CSV table of C-alpha atoms in Angstrom, one decimal:
chain,number,residue,atom,x,y,z
Z,87,ASP,CA,-16.4,8.9,9.1
Z,88,LYS,CA,-12.8,10.0,9.1
Z,89,SER,CA,-12.1,7.8,12.1
Z,90,GLU,CA,-12.5,4.8,9.8
Z,91,VAL,CA,-9.8,6.0,7.4
Z,92,CYS,CA,-6.1,5.3,8.1
Z,93,LEU,CA,-3.8,8.2,7.0
Z,94,ILE,CA,-0.4,6.9,6.0
Z,95,ALA,CA,2.2,9.6,5.8
Z,96,VAL,CA,4.4,8.7,2.9
Z,97,SER,CA,7.9,9.4,4.2
Z,98,LYS,CA,10.1,8.0,1.3
Z,99,THR,CA,13.2,10.1,0.8
Z,100,LYS,CA,12.5,12.2,3.8
Z,101,PRO,CA,15.0,12.4,6.7
Z,102,GLN,CA,14.3,11.1,10.1
Z,103,GLU,CA,14.1,14.6,11.6
Z,104,ASP,CA,11.1,15.4,9.3
Z,105,ILE,CA,9.4,12.1,10.3
Z,106,MET,CA,9.8,13.0,14.0
Z,107,GLN,CA,8.2,16.4,13.4
Z,108,ILE,CA,5.1,14.6,12.0
Z,109,TYR,CA,5.3,11.9,14.7
Z,110,GLU,CA,5.2,14.5,17.4
Z,111,CYS,CA,2.0,16.0,15.9
Z,112,GLY,CA,0.4,12.6,16.5
Z,113,GLU,CA,0.8,10.7,13.2
Z,114,HIS,CA,2.1,7.2,13.8
Z,115,GLN,CA,1.5,5.5,10.4
Z,116,PHE,CA,4.3,5.9,7.8
Z,117,GLY,CA,4.8,4.5,4.4
Z,118,GLU,CA,8.1,3.7,2.7
Z,119,ASN,CA,8.9,2.7,-0.9
Z,120,TYR,CA,12.5,1.6,-0.6
Z,121,VAL,CA,13.5,-1.3,1.5
Z,122,GLN,CA,16.9,-0.2,2.9
Z,123,GLU,CA,15.5,3.2,3.7
Z,124,MET,CA,12.7,1.7,5.6
Z,125,VAL,CA,15.0,-0.7,7.5
Z,126,ASP,CA,17.2,2.2,8.6
Z,127,LYS,CA,14.2,4.2,9.8
Z,128,VAL,CA,12.5,1.3,11.6
Z,129,ASP,CA,15.7,0.6,13.5
Z,130,ALA,CA,16.3,4.2,14.5
Z,131,LEU,CA,12.9,5.7,15.1
Z,132,PRO,CA,10.3,5.1,17.9
Z,133,LYS,CA,9.0,1.6,18.2
Z,134,ASP,CA,5.3,2.5,18.2
Z,135,ILE,CA,5.5,3.8,14.6
Z,136,VAL,CA,3.5,1.6,12.3
Z,137,TRP,CA,5.3,1.1,9.0
Z,138,HIS,CA,3.8,0.2,5.6
Z,139,MET,CA,5.8,-1.0,2.6
Z,140,ILE,CA,4.0,0.7,-0.3
Z,141,GLY,CA,6.7,0.5,-3.0
Z,142,HIS,CA,7.5,-2.3,-5.5
Z,143,LEU,CA,9.1,-5.1,-3.6
Z,144,GLN,CA,11.7,-7.5,-5.0
Z,145,ARG,CA,11.7,-11.1,-3.8
Z,146,ASN,CA,15.3,-11.0,-2.5
Z,147,LYS,CA,14.4,-8.2,-0.1
Z,148,VAL,CA,11.3,-9.6,1.4
Z,149,LYS,CA,13.2,-10.9,4.4
Z,150,TYR,CA,14.1,-7.4,5.5
Z,151,VAL,CA,10.5,-6.2,5.3
Z,152,VAL,CA,8.5,-9.0,6.9
Z,153,GLY,CA,8.5,-8.3,10.6
Z,154,ARG,CA,9.2,-4.6,10.2
Z,155,ALA,CA,6.3,-3.6,8.0
Z,156,SER,CA,2.8,-4.0,9.5
Z,157,MET,CA,1.4,-4.4,6.0
Z,158,ILE,CA,2.9,-4.9,2.5
Z,159,HIS,CA,0.7,-3.0,0.1
Z,160,SER,CA,2.4,-4.1,-3.1
Z,161,VAL,CA,2.2,-7.8,-3.7
Z,162,ASP,CA,2.0,-8.1,-7.5
Z,163,SER,CA,3.0,-11.7,-8.4
Z,164,LEU,CA,2.7,-15.3,-7.2
Z,165,ARG,CA,6.4,-15.6,-6.8
Z,166,LEU,CA,6.5,-12.6,-4.5
Z,167,ALA,CA,3.6,-14.0,-2.4
Z,168,GLU,CA,5.5,-17.3,-2.2
Z,169,ALA,CA,8.6,-15.4,-0.9
Z,170,VAL,CA,6.5,-13.5,1.7
Z,171,LYS,CA,4.9,-16.6,3.1
Z,172,LYS,CA,8.2,-18.1,4.1
Z,173,GLY,CA,8.6,-15.6,7.0
Z,174,ILE,CA,6.4,-14.9,9.9
Z,175,VAL,CA,2.8,-14.3,9.1
Z,176,ALA,CA,2.4,-11.0,7.1
Z,177,ASP,CA,-0.6,-8.9,6.2
Z,178,ILE,CA,-0.6,-8.1,2.5
Z,179,LEU,CA,-2.6,-6.2,0.0
Z,180,ILE,CA,-2.8,-7.2,-3.7
Z,181,GLU,CA,-1.7,-4.5,-6.0
Z,182,VAL,CA,-4.1,-3.9,-8.9
Z,183,ASN,CA,-3.3,-1.8,-12.0
Z,184,VAL,CA,-6.9,-0.7,-12.4
Z,185,ALA,CA,-6.1,2.0,-15.1
Z,186,GLY,CA,-3.9,-0.4,-17.1
Z,187,GLU,CA,-0.9,1.9,-17.1
Z,188,LEU,CA,2.1,0.4,-18.7
Z,189,ASN,CA,4.6,2.1,-16.3
Z,190,LYS,CA,3.0,0.6,-13.2
Z,191,PHE,CA,3.0,-2.8,-11.5
Z,192,GLY,CA,0.0,-4.8,-10.4
Z,193,PHE,CA,-2.5,-7.3,-11.6
Z,194,LYS,CA,-5.2,-6.6,-14.1
Z,195,PRO,CA,-8.6,-6.5,-12.4
Z,196,GLU,CA,-9.7,-9.7,-14.2
Z,197,GLU,CA,-6.6,-11.5,-12.9
Z,198,VAL,CA,-7.2,-10.8,-9.2
Z,199,GLU,CA,-9.7,-13.5,-8.3
Z,200,ALA,CA,-7.5,-16.3,-9.7
Z,201,PHE,CA,-4.5,-15.0,-7.8
Z,202,VAL,CA,-6.5,-14.8,-4.6
Z,203,ARG,CA,-7.6,-18.4,-5.0
Z,204,ALA,CA,-4.0,-19.5,-5.8
Z,205,ILE,CA,-2.7,-18.0,-2.5
Z,206,SER,CA,-5.6,-18.6,-0.2
Z,207,GLY,CA,-4.0,-21.6,1.3
Z,208,PHE,CA,-0.7,-19.9,2.1
Z,209,SER,CA,-0.3,-20.1,5.8
Z,210,GLY,CA,2.4,-17.3,6.0
Z,211,ILE,CA,0.2,-14.5,4.7
Z,212,ARG,CA,-3.1,-12.8,5.4
Z,213,VAL,CA,-4.7,-11.2,2.4
Z,214,ARG,CA,-6.3,-8.1,3.8
Z,215,GLY,CA,-7.5,-6.3,0.7
Z,216,LEU,CA,-6.5,-4.4,-2.5
Z,217,MET,CA,-4.2,-1.5,-3.4
Z,218,THR,CA,-4.0,0.7,-6.4
Z,219,SER,CA,-2.1,3.8,-7.6
Z,220,ALA,CA,-4.4,5.8,-9.8
Z,221,PRO,CA,-3.1,7.9,-12.7
Z,222,TYR,CA,-1.8,11.4,-11.9
Z,223,VAL,CA,-4.6,13.7,-13.2
Z,224,GLU,CA,-5.3,17.4,-13.0
Z,225,ASN,CA,-8.9,16.8,-12.1
Z,226,PRO,CA,-9.2,14.2,-9.2
Z,227,GLU,CA,-12.7,13.4,-10.4
Z,228,ASP,CA,-11.1,11.6,-13.4
Z,229,ASN,CA,-9.9,8.9,-10.9
Z,230,ARG,CA,-13.3,8.2,-9.3
Z,231,CYS,CA,-14.1,5.5,-11.8
Z,232,TYR,CA,-10.9,3.6,-10.9
Z,233,PHE,CA,-11.5,3.9,-7.1
Z,234,ARG,CA,-15.1,2.7,-7.6
Z,235,GLN,CA,-13.9,-0.2,-9.7
Z,236,LEU,CA,-11.4,-1.3,-7.1
Z,237,LYS,CA,-14.1,-1.1,-4.4
Z,238,GLN,CA,-16.5,-3.2,-6.5
Z,239,LEU,CA,-13.7,-5.8,-7.1
Z,240,CYS,CA,-13.2,-6.1,-3.4
Z,241,VAL,CA,-16.9,-6.6,-2.8
Z,242,ASP,CA,-17.2,-9.2,-5.5
Z,243,ILE,CA,-14.2,-11.2,-4.2
Z,244,ASN,CA,-15.6,-11.2,-0.7
Z,245,ALA,CA,-18.9,-12.4,-2.0
Z,246,LYS,CA,-17.2,-15.5,-3.4
Z,247,ASN,CA,-16.5,-16.7,0.2
Z,248,ILE,CA,-13.0,-18.0,-0.7
Z,249,ASP,CA,-11.4,-19.9,2.2
Z,250,ASN,CA,-9.2,-17.8,4.4
Z,251,ILE,CA,-9.9,-14.6,2.4
Z,252,ASN,CA,-11.7,-11.7,4.1
Z,253,MET,CA,-10.7,-8.5,2.5
Z,254,ASP,CA,-11.4,-5.3,4.5
Z,255,VAL,CA,-8.7,-2.9,3.3
Z,256,LEU,CA,-8.7,-0.7,0.3
Z,257,SER,CA,-5.5,1.3,0.0
Z,258,MET,CA,-6.1,4.0,-2.6
Z,259,GLY,CA,-5.8,7.8,-2.9
Z,260,MET,CA,-2.8,10.1,-2.6
Z,261,THR,CA,-2.2,13.8,-2.2
Z,262,ASN,CA,-4.1,14.9,-5.3
Z,263,ASP,CA,-7.1,12.6,-5.1
Z,264,TYR,CA,-7.5,11.1,-1.6
Z,265,VAL,CA,-10.8,12.9,-1.0
Z,266,ILE,CA,-12.4,11.2,-4.0
Z,267,ALA,CA,-10.8,7.9,-2.9
Z,268,VAL,CA,-12.4,8.2,0.6
Z,269,GLU,CA,-15.8,8.9,-0.9
Z,270,GLU,CA,-15.4,5.7,-2.9
Z,271,GLY,CA,-14.5,3.5,0.1
Z,272,ALA,CA,-10.8,3.9,0.8
Z,273,THR,CA,-9.8,2.6,4.2
Z,274,HIS,CA,-6.1,3.6,3.8
Z,275,ILE,CA,-4.9,6.7,2.0
Z,276,ARG,CA,-1.2,7.4,1.2
Z,277,VAL,CA,-0.4,11.1,1.5
Z,278,GLY,CA,3.1,12.4,1.1
Z,279,THR,CA,3.5,15.7,-0.7
Z,280,ALA,CA,0.6,17.4,1.2
Z,281,ILE,CA,2.3,16.5,4.5
Z,282,PHE,CA,6.1,16.7,3.8
Z,283,GLY,CA,6.2,18.9,0.7
Z,284,HIS,CA,7.8,18.0,-2.6
Z,285,ARG,CA,10.6,15.4,-2.7
Z,286,ASP,CA,14.2,15.5,-3.6
Z,287,TYR,CA,14.9,12.2,-5.4
Z,288,GLY,CA,18.6,13.0,-5.7
Z,289,ASN,CA,19.2,11.3,-2.3
Z,290,ALA,CA,16.8,8.3,-2.9
């Protein structure tokens, strides 16, 4: 049911005018990768926009994100989780490098349960689920196995009944493979190019 899937319009590097065009079409969920860019947009754009931090986050920039982002999708270390918990309560997702790509951040699947147990007592964060960025592939079907693995990992961890952990969010799927991700259980998809067009990273 499409009503059960949250579409996040990935607006990184896109000017505020472009975001407003999408906003006026009824889309109120936007994702940003760069902290300063997100801060500028949050402060300038309508207050009913729901912002998601989906990019790699450095510990020294956490204070600018907590309170502005409704959810941090990219918690990938214990030290980052410790930094996040020091602010107001934040919803977080654990980033998992399901495909084992060397150029991407995130935990190995076999490391996730131990990490969840390590942070389950942190009062400043709510673990909401898992996130992955699958490889870029010509055939989206090639990523089905990774989405299925992330879904199963979420189910397995929930079955452990770890205190204070109830994961109900799976953030996976982008422009080229979001249909497959939804079929495999994605609750949040991060779509940029299909909405905004190709990006100019010269201004990032």
